[in-house]
Coordinates of C-alpha atoms in Angstrom, one line a residue:
M1 CA 0.0 0.0 0.0
H2 CA 2.8 2.4 0.9
G3 CA 4.4 2.0 -2.5
S4 CA 1.1 2.3 -4.4
F5 CA 0.1 5.5 -2.4
H6 CA 3.5 7.1 -3.1
R7 CA 3.2 6.2 -6.8
L8 CA -0.2 7.8 -6.9
V9 CA 1.1 11.0 -5.2
R10 CA 4.0 11.1 -7.8
I11 CA 1.4 10.7 -10.6
Y12 CA -0.6 13.6 -9.2
I13 CA 2.6 15.8 -8.9
A14 CA 3.5 14.9 -12.5
I15 CA 0.0 15.9 -13.7
L16 CA 0.2 19.2 -11.7
A17 CA 3.6 19.9 -13.0
A18 CA 2.6 19.2 -16.6
I19 CA -0.6 21.3 -16.3
T20 CA 1.3 24.2 -14.6
V21 CA 4.1 24.1 -17.2
L22 CA 1.6 24.1 -20.1
V23 CA -0.4 26.9 -18.6
T24 CA 2.7 29.0 -17.9
V25 CA 4.3 28.4 -21.3
G26 CA 1.0 29.1 -22.9
A27 CA 0.6 32.3 -21.0
A28 CA 4.1 33.4 -21.8
F29 CA 3.6 32.5 -25.5
L30 CA 0.4 34.5 -25.7
Q31 CA 1.9 37.4 -23.9
L32 CA 4.9 37.4 -26.3
R33 CA 2.7 37.1 -29.3
A34 CA 0.5 40.0 -28.1
V35 CA 3.6 42.2 -27.4
N36 CA 5.2 41.3 -30.7
T37 CA 2.0 42.0 -32.6
T38 CA 1.6 45.3 -30.9
L39 CA 5.2 46.1 -31.6
Q40 CA 4.8 45.3 -35.2
Q41 CA 1.8 47.4 -35.4
K42 CA 3.6 50.3 -33.8
Q43 CA 6.6 49.9 -36.1
S44 CA 4.2 50.0 -39.1
L45 CA 2.5 53.0 -37.6
V46 CA 5.8 54.9 -37.2
L47 CA 6.7 54.0 -40.8
N48 CA 3.3 55.2 -42.1
R49 CA 3.3 58.3 -40.0
V50 CA 6.8 59.4 -41.1
S51 CA 6.0 58.5 -44.8
D52 CA 2.8 60.5 -44.7
T53 CA 4.5 63.5 -43.2
V54 CA 7.4 63.4 -45.7
N55 CA 4.9 63.1 -48.6
R56 CA 2.9 66.0 -47.2
Y57 CA 6.0 68.1 -46.9
Q58 CA 7.2 67.2 -50.4
E59 CA 3.8 68.1 -51.8
M60 CA 4.1 71.4 -49.9
A61 CA 7.5 72.1 -51.6
S62 CA 6.1 71.1 -55.0
D63 CA 3.1 73.4 -54.6
M64 CA 5.3 76.3 -53.5
A65 CA 7.7 75.7 -56.4
G66 CA 4.8 75.7 -58.8
Q67 CA 3.5 78.9 -57.4
I68 CA 6.9 80.6 -57.8
T69 CA 7.2 79.6 -61.4
A70 CA 3.5 79.6 -62.3
T71 CA 4.0 82.0 -65.2
S72 CA 6.9 83.2 -67.3
G73 CA 6.4 86.6 -65.7
N74 CA 7.0 85.1 -62.2
V75 CA 10.3 83.6 -63.6
T76 CA 11.3 87.0 -64.9
N77 CA 10.3 88.5 -61.6
L78 CA 12.5 86.0 -59.7
E79 CA 15.5 86.6 -61.9
T80 CA 15.1 90.4 -61.5
F81 CA 15.0 89.9 -57.7
F82 CA 18.4 88.2 -57.7
R83 CA 19.9 90.6 -60.3
E84 CA 18.8 94.1 -59.2
P85 CA 19.0 95.9 -55.9
L86 CA 15.9 95.6 -53.7
A87 CA 14.6 99.2 -54.4
D88 CA 14.9 98.6 -58.2
Y89 CA 13.3 95.2 -57.9
A90 CA 10.4 96.8 -55.9
N91 CA 9.8 99.3 -58.7
F92 CA 10.0 96.4 -61.3
A93 CA 7.4 94.5 -59.3
I94 CA 5.1 97.5 -59.2
D95 CA 5.4 98.1 -63.0
Q96 CA 4.8 94.4 -63.7
S97 CA 1.7 94.4 -61.6
R98 CA 0.3 97.3 -63.7
Q99 CA 0.8 95.1 -66.8
T100 CA -0.4 91.8 -65.4
G101 CA -2.8 92.9 -62.7
Q102 CA -1.0 90.8 -60.1
Y103 CA 1.5 92.0 -57.6
Y104 CA 4.3 89.5 -57.0
F105 CA 7.0 90.3 -54.6
V106 CA 9.4 87.5 -53.5
P107 CA 10.0 88.6 -49.8
T108 CA 6.2 89.0 -49.4
E109 CA 5.5 85.6 -50.9
A110 CA 8.2 84.0 -48.6
N111 CA 6.7 85.8 -45.5
T112 CA 3.2 84.5 -46.4
A113 CA 4.5 80.9 -46.9
L114 CA 6.2 80.9 -43.5
L115 CA 3.2 82.3 -41.8
R116 CA 0.9 79.7 -43.3
N117 CA 3.3 76.8 -42.6
P118 CA 4.9 77.1 -39.2
S119 CA 6.4 73.7 -39.7
I120 CA 8.8 75.3 -42.2
S121 CA 11.8 76.6 -40.3
A122 CA 13.7 78.0 -43.3
L123 CA 13.0 78.7 -47.0
R124 CA 15.8 79.1 -49.5
I125 CA 15.8 79.9 -53.2
Q126 CA 18.9 79.7 -55.5
L127 CA 19.0 80.2 -59.3
Q128 CA 20.8 77.9 -61.6
N129 CA 24.5 78.7 -61.7
G130 CA 23.8 81.7 -59.5
E131 CA 26.1 82.9 -56.7
K132 CA 23.3 84.3 -54.6
V133 CA 21.0 82.5 -52.2
Y134 CA 17.7 84.0 -50.8
A135 CA 17.1 82.7 -47.3
A136 CA 14.0 83.3 -45.1
T137 CA 13.4 81.9 -41.6
Q138 CA 10.7 82.0 -39.0
A139 CA 12.8 84.6 -37.2
N140 CA 13.3 86.6 -40.3
K141 CA 10.3 86.0 -42.5
G142 CA 11.2 88.7 -45.0
G143 CA 14.6 87.0 -45.6
Q144 CA 17.7 88.3 -47.3
V145 CA 20.0 87.5 -50.2
H146 CA 23.4 86.0 -49.4
R147 CA 26.3 85.3 -51.7
G148 CA 27.7 81.8 -52.1
K149 CA 26.4 78.3 -52.7
Y150 CA 23.8 76.9 -50.3
T151 CA 24.7 73.6 -48.7
I152 CA 21.7 71.4 -48.0
S153 CA 21.5 69.9 -44.5
G154 CA 18.9 68.9 -41.9
F155 CA 15.3 68.0 -42.7
T156 CA 15.4 69.8 -46.0
L157 CA 13.3 68.9 -49.1
T158 CA 14.2 70.4 -52.5
E159 CA 12.1 71.0 -55.5
A160 CA 13.3 72.2 -59.0
L161 CA 12.1 75.6 -60.3
N162 CA 11.3 75.2 -64.1
N163 CA 10.3 77.8 -66.7
P164 CA 6.7 76.9 -67.6
Q165 CA 7.2 77.7 -71.2
T166 CA 10.7 76.3 -72.0
L167 CA 10.6 73.7 -69.1
A168 CA 14.3 74.7 -68.5
N169 CA 15.5 74.5 -64.9
V170 CA 16.0 78.0 -63.6
G171 CA 16.8 77.2 -60.0
M172 CA 16.0 75.3 -56.8
L173 CA 13.6 75.7 -53.9
A174 CA 14.7 74.2 -50.6
L175 CA 12.4 74.0 -47.6
T176 CA 13.9 73.0 -44.2
F177 CA 11.2 71.6 -41.8
S178 CA 11.3 71.5 -38.1
Q179 CA 11.7 68.0 -36.8
T180 CA 10.0 68.8 -33.5
P181 CA 6.3 68.3 -34.6
L182 CA 7.0 65.0 -36.2
K183 CA 9.0 63.7 -33.3
R184 CA 6.3 64.8 -30.9
D185 CA 3.7 62.8 -33.0
L186 CA 6.0 59.8 -32.9
D187 CA 6.5 60.1 -29.1
Q188 CA 2.7 59.9 -28.7
I189 CA 2.7 56.5 -30.3
N190 CA 4.8 55.3 -27.2
T191 CA 6.5 52.4 -29.0
N192 CA 9.0 51.5 -26.3
G193 CA 10.4 48.9 -28.5
H194 CA 13.9 50.1 -29.4
I195 CA 12.6 51.6 -32.6
Q196 CA 14.3 54.2 -34.7
A197 CA 13.0 55.9 -37.9
V198 CA 15.3 57.3 -40.6
V199 CA 14.6 59.3 -43.8
V200 CA 17.3 59.1 -46.5
S201 CA 17.4 60.9 -49.8
G202 CA 18.2 59.3 -53.1
T203 CA 21.8 60.5 -52.7
D204 CA 22.1 58.8 -49.2
R205 CA 21.7 62.0 -47.4
L206 CA 20.2 61.8 -43.9
L207 CA 17.1 64.0 -43.6
F208 CA 15.5 62.9 -40.4
H209 CA 16.2 60.6 -37.5
F210 CA 13.9 59.5 -34.6
S211 CA 14.5 57.1 -31.7
D212 CA 12.1 56.1 -29.0
G213 CA 12.8 56.3 -25.3
Q214 CA 14.3 52.8 -25.1
V215 CA 17.1 53.7 -27.5
G216 CA 20.3 54.9 -25.9
R217 CA 22.3 57.8 -27.1
T218 CA 25.2 55.7 -28.3
E219 CA 22.9 53.4 -30.3
A220 CA 21.2 56.4 -31.9
R221 CA 24.5 58.0 -32.6
V222 CA 25.7 54.9 -34.5
V223 CA 22.6 54.8 -36.7
T224 CA 22.8 58.6 -37.5
K225 CA 26.5 58.4 -38.2
Q226 CA 26.1 55.4 -40.6
A227 CA 23.1 57.1 -42.3
A228 CA 25.0 60.4 -42.7
A229 CA 28.0 58.6 -44.1
G230 CA 25.7 56.7 -46.6
Q231 CA 26.6 53.4 -45.0
L232 CA 23.1 52.5 -43.7
A233 CA 22.8 49.6 -46.1
S234 CA 25.8 47.8 -44.6
L235 CA 24.4 48.4 -41.1
L236 CA 21.2 46.8 -42.1
K237 CA 22.9 43.8 -43.6
S238 CA 24.6 43.0 -40.3
G239 CA 21.3 41.5 -39.0
Q240 CA 21.4 43.6 -35.9
Y241 CA 18.1 45.3 -36.7
Q242 CA 14.7 44.2 -37.9
L243 CA 13.9 46.5 -40.8
H244 CA 10.8 47.9 -42.4
Q245 CA 11.2 50.3 -45.3
Q246 CA 9.0 52.3 -47.7
S247 CA 10.2 54.0 -50.9
L248 CA 8.4 57.3 -51.7
D249 CA 7.7 58.7 -55.1
S250 CA 10.0 61.6 -54.5
G251 CA 13.0 59.3 -54.4
L252 CA 13.2 59.3 -50.6
T253 CA 13.3 56.2 -48.5
V254 CA 11.8 55.8 -45.0
Y255 CA 13.3 53.1 -42.7
T256 CA 12.2 51.8 -39.3
L257 CA 14.8 49.8 -37.4
M258 CA 14.3 47.7 -34.3
D259 CA 17.3 46.4 -32.3
Q260 CA 17.0 42.6 -32.3
A261 CA 19.2 42.0 -29.2
A262 CA 17.5 44.7 -27.2
H263 CA 14.1 43.2 -28.3
R264 CA 15.1 39.8 -27.1
Q265 CA 16.2 41.2 -23.8
Q266 CA 12.9 42.9 -23.5
E267 CA 11.1 39.5 -24.2
V268 CA 13.2 37.8 -21.5
R269 CA 12.3 40.5 -19.0
L270 CA 8.7 40.0 -19.9
V271 CA 8.7 36.2 -19.7
L272 CA 10.7 35.8 -16.5
P273 CA 8.0 37.1 -14.2
I274 CA 5.4 34.8 -15.8
L275 CA 7.8 31.8 -15.4
A276 CA 8.6 32.8 -11.8
V277 CA 4.9 33.0 -10.9
G278 CA 4.3 29.6 -12.6
G279 CA 7.2 28.0 -10.7
I280 CA 6.0 29.5 -7.3
L281 CA 2.5 28.3 -8.0
L282 CA 3.7 24.8 -8.9
L283 CA 5.8 24.7 -5.7
L284 CA 2.8 25.8 -3.6
L285 CA 0.5 23.2 -5.3
I286 CA 3.0 20.4 -4.6
L287 CA 3.4 21.4 -1.0
A288 CA -0.4 21.6 -0.5
L289 CA -0.8 18.2 -2.2
L290 CA 1.8 16.6 0.1
F291 CA 0.4 18.1 3.2
T292 CA -3.1 17.0 2.3
F293 CA -2.1 13.5 1.4
R294 CA 0.0 13.1 4.6
N295 CA -3.1 13.0 6.8
Y296 CA -4.9 11.0 4.3
Q297 CA -2.1 8.4 4.1
A298 CA -1.9 8.1 7.9
Q299 CA -5.7 7.4 8.2
L300 CA -5.6 5.0 5.2
A301 CA -2.7 3.1 6.6
D302 CA -4.5 2.6 9.9
M303 CA -7.6 1.3 8.0
V304 CA -5.5 -1.1 6.0
T305 CA -3.9 -2.5 9.2
R306 CA -7.3 -3.1 10.8
M307 CA -8.6 -4.6 7.6
H308 CA -5.8 -7.2 7.7
K309 CA -6.7 -8.1 11.3
I310 CA -10.4 -8.4 10.3
G311 CA -9.4 -10.6 7.4
G312 CA -7.6 -12.8 9.9
G313 CA -10.8 -13.6 11.6
R314 CA -11.3 -10.7 14.2
L315 CA -14.7 -9.8 12.9
T316 CA -15.5 -7.8 16.1
M317 CA -12.9 -5.2 15.3
Q318 CA -14.1 -1.8 14.1
L319 CA -12.5 0.8 11.8
N320 CA -11.7 4.3 13.0
D321 CA -14.5 6.6 11.6
H322 CA -13.5 9.8 13.3
G323 CA -10.4 10.8 11.3
P324 CA -9.7 14.1 9.5
N325 CA -10.9 12.9 6.1
E326 CA -14.6 12.7 5.6
D327 CA -14.6 10.3 2.7
L328 CA -12.5 7.8 4.6
N329 CA -14.8 8.2 7.6
I330 CA -17.8 7.4 5.3
L331 CA -15.9 4.3 4.0
A332 CA -15.1 3.2 7.6
D333 CA -18.8 3.6 8.6
G334 CA -19.8 1.5 5.6
V335 CA -17.2 -1.2 6.5
N336 CA -18.3 -1.2 10.2
D337 CA -22.0 -1.6 9.1
M338 CA -20.9 -4.4 6.8
L339 CA -19.1 -6.2 9.6
A340 CA -22.1 -5.9 11.9
E341 CA -24.3 -7.4 9.1
I342 CA -21.8 -10.2 8.6
N343 CA -21.9 -11.1 12.3
Q344 CA -25.7 -11.0 12.1
Y345 CA -25.6 -13.3 9.0
V346 CA -23.3 -15.7 10.7
Y347 CA -25.7 -15.9 13.6
E348 CA -28.7 -16.5 11.4
I349 CA -27.0 -18.9 9.0
Y350 CA -28.8 -21.9 10.4
Q351 CA -32.2 -20.3 10.1
L352 CA -31.3 -19.4 6.5
K353 CA -30.5 -23.0 5.6
I354 CA -33.9 -24.0 6.8
S355 CA -35.6 -21.2 4.9
Q356 CA -33.7 -22.2 1.8
Q357 CA -35.2 -25.7 2.0
E358 CA -38.7 -24.3 2.3
A359 CA -38.0 -22.0 -0.7
N360 CA -36.9 -25.0 -2.8
M361 CA -40.1 -26.8 -2.0
K362 CA -42.2 -23.7 -3.0
A363 CA -40.2 -23.4 -6.3
L364 CA -41.0 -27.0 -7.1
Q365 CA -44.6 -26.4 -6.2
S366 CA -44.7 -23.4 -8.6
Q367 CA -43.5 -25.6 -11.4
I368 CA -46.1 -28.3 -10.6
N369 CA -49.2 -26.1 -10.2
P370 CA -49.4 -24.7 -13.8
H371 CA -48.9 -28.1 -15.2
F372 CA -51.6 -29.5 -12.9
M373 CA -54.0 -26.7 -14.0
Y374 CA -53.4 -27.3 -17.7
N375 CA -54.1 -31.0 -17.2
T376 CA -57.2 -30.3 -15.2
L377 CA -58.6 -27.9 -17.9
E378 CA -57.8 -30.4 -20.6
Y379 CA -59.7 -33.0 -18.7
I380 CA -62.7 -30.7 -18.4
R381 CA -62.5 -29.9 -22.1
M382 CA -62.4 -33.6 -23.1
A383 CA -65.4 -34.3 -20.8
A384 CA -67.3 -31.5 -22.4
V385 CA -66.5 -32.9 -25.9
A386 CA -67.6 -36.3 -24.7
A387 CA -70.9 -34.8 -23.4
G388 CA -71.5 -33.0 -26.7
Q389 CA -70.9 -29.6 -25.2
R390 CA -68.7 -28.3 -27.9
E391 CA -69.2 -24.6 -27.0
L392 CA -68.2 -25.3 -23.4
A393 CA -65.2 -27.3 -24.7
Q394 CA -64.2 -24.3 -26.9
V395 CA -64.4 -22.0 -23.9
V396 CA -62.3 -24.2 -21.8
F397 CA -59.8 -24.6 -24.6
S398 CA -59.6 -20.8 -25.1
F399 CA -59.2 -20.2 -21.4
G400 CA -56.5 -22.8 -21.1
S401 CA -54.6 -21.2 -24.1
L402 CA -54.8 -17.8 -22.4
L403 CA -53.5 -19.2 -19.2
R404 CA -50.7 -21.0 -20.9
N405 CA -49.7 -17.8 -22.8
N406 CA -49.8 -15.7 -19.6
T407 CA -47.5 -18.1 -17.8
D408 CA -45.1 -18.5 -20.7
Q409 CA -41.8 -16.8 -19.9
Q410 CA -40.9 -15.9 -23.5
A411 CA -40.3 -12.2 -24.0
T412 CA -41.2 -12.0 -27.7
T413 CA -43.8 -13.5 -30.1
T414 CA -45.1 -12.9 -33.6
V415 CA -47.9 -10.7 -34.8
G416 CA -49.8 -13.9 -35.9
Q417 CA -49.4 -15.6 -32.5
E418 CA -50.3 -12.4 -30.6
V419 CA -53.5 -12.0 -32.7
T420 CA -54.4 -15.6 -32.2
F421 CA -54.1 -15.1 -28.4
V422 CA -56.2 -11.8 -28.6
E423 CA -58.8 -13.6 -30.7
K424 CA -59.3 -16.1 -27.9
Y425 CA -59.5 -13.3 -25.4
I426 CA -62.3 -11.6 -27.4
F427 CA -64.0 -14.9 -28.0
L428 CA -64.4 -15.4 -24.2
Y429 CA -66.2 -12.0 -24.0
Q430 CA -68.4 -12.9 -27.0
I431 CA -69.4 -16.2 -25.3
R432 CA -70.6 -14.1 -22.3
Y433 CA -72.3 -11.5 -24.5
P434 CA -73.2 -13.3 -27.7
D435 CA -75.7 -10.8 -29.0
Q436 CA -73.9 -7.6 -27.8
L437 CA -70.4 -8.0 -29.3
A438 CA -69.0 -8.4 -32.8
Y439 CA -65.4 -8.5 -33.9
Q440 CA -63.3 -8.7 -37.1
I441 CA -59.6 -9.3 -37.6
Q442 CA -57.7 -8.5 -40.8
I443 CA -54.0 -9.5 -40.8
D444 CA -51.9 -9.4 -43.9
D445 CA -49.7 -12.4 -44.5
A446 CA -46.8 -10.0 -44.8
V447 CA -46.9 -9.1 -41.1
R448 CA -47.8 -12.5 -39.5
D449 CA -44.2 -13.5 -38.9
V450 CA -43.0 -10.1 -37.7
V451 CA -41.5 -10.5 -34.3
I452 CA -42.8 -8.1 -31.6
P453 CA -42.6 -7.9 -27.8
K454 CA -45.2 -10.1 -26.1
F455 CA -48.4 -8.4 -24.9
T456 CA -48.2 -5.7 -27.5
I457 CA -51.7 -5.9 -29.0
Q458 CA -53.6 -7.6 -26.1
P459 CA -53.3 -4.5 -23.7
L460 CA -54.7 -2.3 -26.5
V461 CA -57.7 -4.6 -26.9
E462 CA -58.1 -4.9 -23.2
N463 CA -58.4 -1.1 -22.9
Y464 CA -61.6 -1.3 -25.0
F465 CA -63.2 -3.9 -22.7
V466 CA -62.2 -2.0 -19.6
H467 CA -63.0 1.6 -20.7
G468 CA -65.0 1.6 -23.9
V469 CA -67.4 -1.2 -24.2
N470 CA -71.1 -0.9 -23.1
F471 CA -72.8 -4.3 -22.9
A472 CA -76.1 -2.6 -22.2
E473 CA -76.1 -1.8 -25.9
M474 CA -76.4 -4.4 -28.8
N475 CA -73.9 -2.8 -31.3
N476 CA -70.5 -3.2 -29.6
A477 CA -67.8 -3.9 -32.2
I478 CA -64.0 -4.1 -32.4
E479 CA -61.7 -4.6 -35.4
I480 CA -58.0 -5.4 -35.6
R481 CA -56.1 -4.5 -38.7
A482 CA -52.4 -5.1 -39.5
H483 CA -50.6 -4.4 -42.7
R484 CA -47.2 -3.5 -44.0
V485 CA -46.0 -0.6 -46.2
G486 CA -42.4 -1.0 -47.2
R487 CA -40.3 -1.5 -44.1
N488 CA -43.1 -0.1 -41.9
V489 CA -45.8 -2.1 -40.0
A490 CA -49.1 -0.5 -39.0
I491 CA -51.5 -2.1 -36.5
A492 CA -54.9 -0.5 -35.8
I493 CA -57.4 -1.4 -33.1
I494 CA -60.7 0.2 -34.1
N495 CA -63.8 0.3 -31.9
N496 CA -67.2 2.1 -31.6
G497 CA -67.1 2.4 -27.8
K498 CA -66.9 5.4 -25.5
D499 CA -65.4 8.4 -27.3
L500 CA -63.0 10.9 -25.6
S501 CA -62.8 14.7 -25.9
D502 CA -60.0 16.4 -27.7
E503 CA -58.5 17.5 -24.4
E504 CA -58.6 13.9 -23.1
L505 CA -57.0 12.5 -26.3
A506 CA -54.2 15.1 -26.1
R507 CA -53.6 14.2 -22.5
V508 CA -53.5 10.5 -23.2
N509 CA -51.2 10.9 -26.2
Q510 CA -48.9 13.1 -24.2
K511 CA -48.7 10.6 -21.3
V512 CA -48.0 7.7 -23.7
V513 CA -44.6 9.0 -24.8
Q514 CA -43.4 10.1 -21.3
P515 CA -40.7 8.0 -19.6
I516 CA -42.0 5.5 -17.0
V517 CA -40.5 6.7 -13.6
T518 CA -42.3 4.2 -11.3
Q519 CA -43.1 0.6 -11.5
P520 CA -46.4 0.3 -13.5
E521 CA -49.4 -1.4 -11.9
S522 CA -50.6 -2.8 -15.3
I523 CA -49.5 -3.3 -18.9
G524 CA -51.0 -0.1 -20.3
L525 CA -50.4 2.1 -23.3
Q526 CA -47.4 3.8 -21.7
N527 CA -45.8 0.4 -21.0
V528 CA -46.5 -0.9 -24.5
Y529 CA -45.0 2.2 -26.1
A530 CA -41.8 1.9 -23.9
R531 CA -41.3 -1.8 -24.7
L532 CA -41.8 -1.1 -28.5
V533 CA -39.3 1.8 -28.4
Q534 CA -36.8 -0.5 -26.7
F535 CA -37.4 -3.2 -29.3
F536 CA -37.7 -1.2 -32.5
G537 CA -36.1 2.2 -31.7
E538 CA -37.3 5.7 -32.2
S539 CA -39.4 4.9 -35.3
V540 CA -42.3 3.7 -33.0
S541 CA -45.5 5.8 -32.9
L542 CA -48.5 5.0 -30.7
T543 CA -51.5 7.4 -30.9
V544 CA -55.1 7.4 -29.8
Q545 CA -57.5 9.2 -32.1
H546 CA -61.2 9.7 -33.1
N547 CA -62.7 7.5 -35.8
A548 CA -65.7 7.5 -38.1
Y549 CA -67.6 5.1 -35.8
H550 CA -67.8 7.7 -33.0
G551 CA -65.3 5.5 -31.1
I552 CA -61.5 5.3 -30.6
T553 CA -58.8 4.0 -32.9
T554 CA -55.4 3.1 -31.4
M555 CA -52.7 3.2 -34.1
V556 CA -49.3 1.6 -33.7
T557 CA -46.6 2.0 -36.4
F558 CA -42.9 1.1 -36.4
E559 CA -40.1 0.4 -38.8
L560 CA -38.7 -3.1 -39.0
P561 CA -35.0 -3.7 -38.2
E562 CA -33.0 -4.3 -41.3
R563 CA -32.4 -8.0 -40.6
Q564 CA -36.0 -8.8 -39.8
G565 CA -37.3 -6.7 -42.8
D566 CA -34.9 -8.4 -45.2
A567 CA -35.9 -11.8 -43.9
D568 CA -39.6 -11.1 -44.5
D569 CA -38.9 -9.7 -48.0
S570 CA -37.0 -12.8 -49.0
S571 CA -39.6 -15.1 -47.5
R572 CA -42.3 -13.4 -49.6
A573 CA -40.1 -13.5 -52.7
S574 CA -39.6 -17.3 -52.3
G575 CA -43.4 -17.7 -51.8
R576 CA -44.1 -16.0 -55.1

């Protein structure tokens, strides 16, 4: 017992460990998948947000360049702005407005553009092969012209200035955008996944860089340095970063980078608490199991010891039924009651032997009595025949057949045999009431050999004589019909006796199909239906209904089992 109990405890511990490990691993897996899915979504969101902003800024530069060179007059105006002193250019702009009806003054246009677009920190215009650069900032919206080439840097997007008539390039527009609004939008995403975003021009120039709060300065500096040096591709090939990228129509490329090593460390930090909780929970469950089974084992060991002594013949010993485990106490009570009954049985064994002898005598008597009654009835029938009382002889014969059928222990019969038995039952009533009762039986040959449970049709006929017949009248009639349609058998018991109301019929039909919950007092409709369902299955139907004779028709239908139906079909085929 000791080894079996410990083996059972080990099995329980193994099951607990397996379940706890599966739950813990499943929880960790689901948590990691959820975090990774969220992180992928945030990385895609950062990529889309940066791409949308860059595209919007590029469209802004394109629209502004289109406005600057909308007409050839605007191009001439721009060239005059760079060529003449500001006072002369102002006079030129006034004269041009008188001719075209539109006043175009470059510093005014720049001022308006900076006011409308606070995200633009600087606006620069430089003509093709020119030595002057016009620059306007948010601090100096009117701007001024400087000598020398303009070096593009920062978050600067350029757009060519083309003559609308000749399509020749006349200069370049450069808009430098503040990185603060975009970085503020990206900070609101709260990625916290070691994600960086980089915008690179077609000439590998670094335009924009963003890193979330998880990225250290050193790591961010490495990415910006590599991107500024045009070596971002080699950094990406190292496999250190998980990369998403999107190429824009303007020739710019947006990258989002996530540090793989840092992401794995973050996953470890996420999983460790779950594994720790799972381990602690498993330890607590094992300790609780061992503590619970310790008391159980002690009480069970005491019970086994006492059972061995009882098995050795000490039947007066009792098991301890006051232990800490209620189920073992119940078991001990049961064993103690069993021991008390055993002692009582031992005491009464002599009386039981005498009673057994008497029972054997009664059993022998029960076998002799029916045989004796059959012989007596047969003697009476023969005496009636000898005396010329053939009707009396037929009555005795029918009654003897009924008695023999009732005492027969067989559970099944055939439709033909059952109808023969029922006909003798009706015949005895007709002998008593010769002028008040008529009956008719129509049984197709196709159903005579169908096997059915015994006492299937007789209770349905008996219902008529118990509840429906009225021997005070002269027109009592009952008819039994049985025929077969395909694999189905239909049996109808039709009478012109006492009718029932619709409510009574509904109540009877409802009760017929209900399960039998108590031992029935007689073999009624409910019992017949239950035995037919057990024999033929759910195809059975038993209903009580009105008929054209102002009486009751009891209809029974069922589908034959495949084996019985095939046997009947083959027998009819051979008969043909």
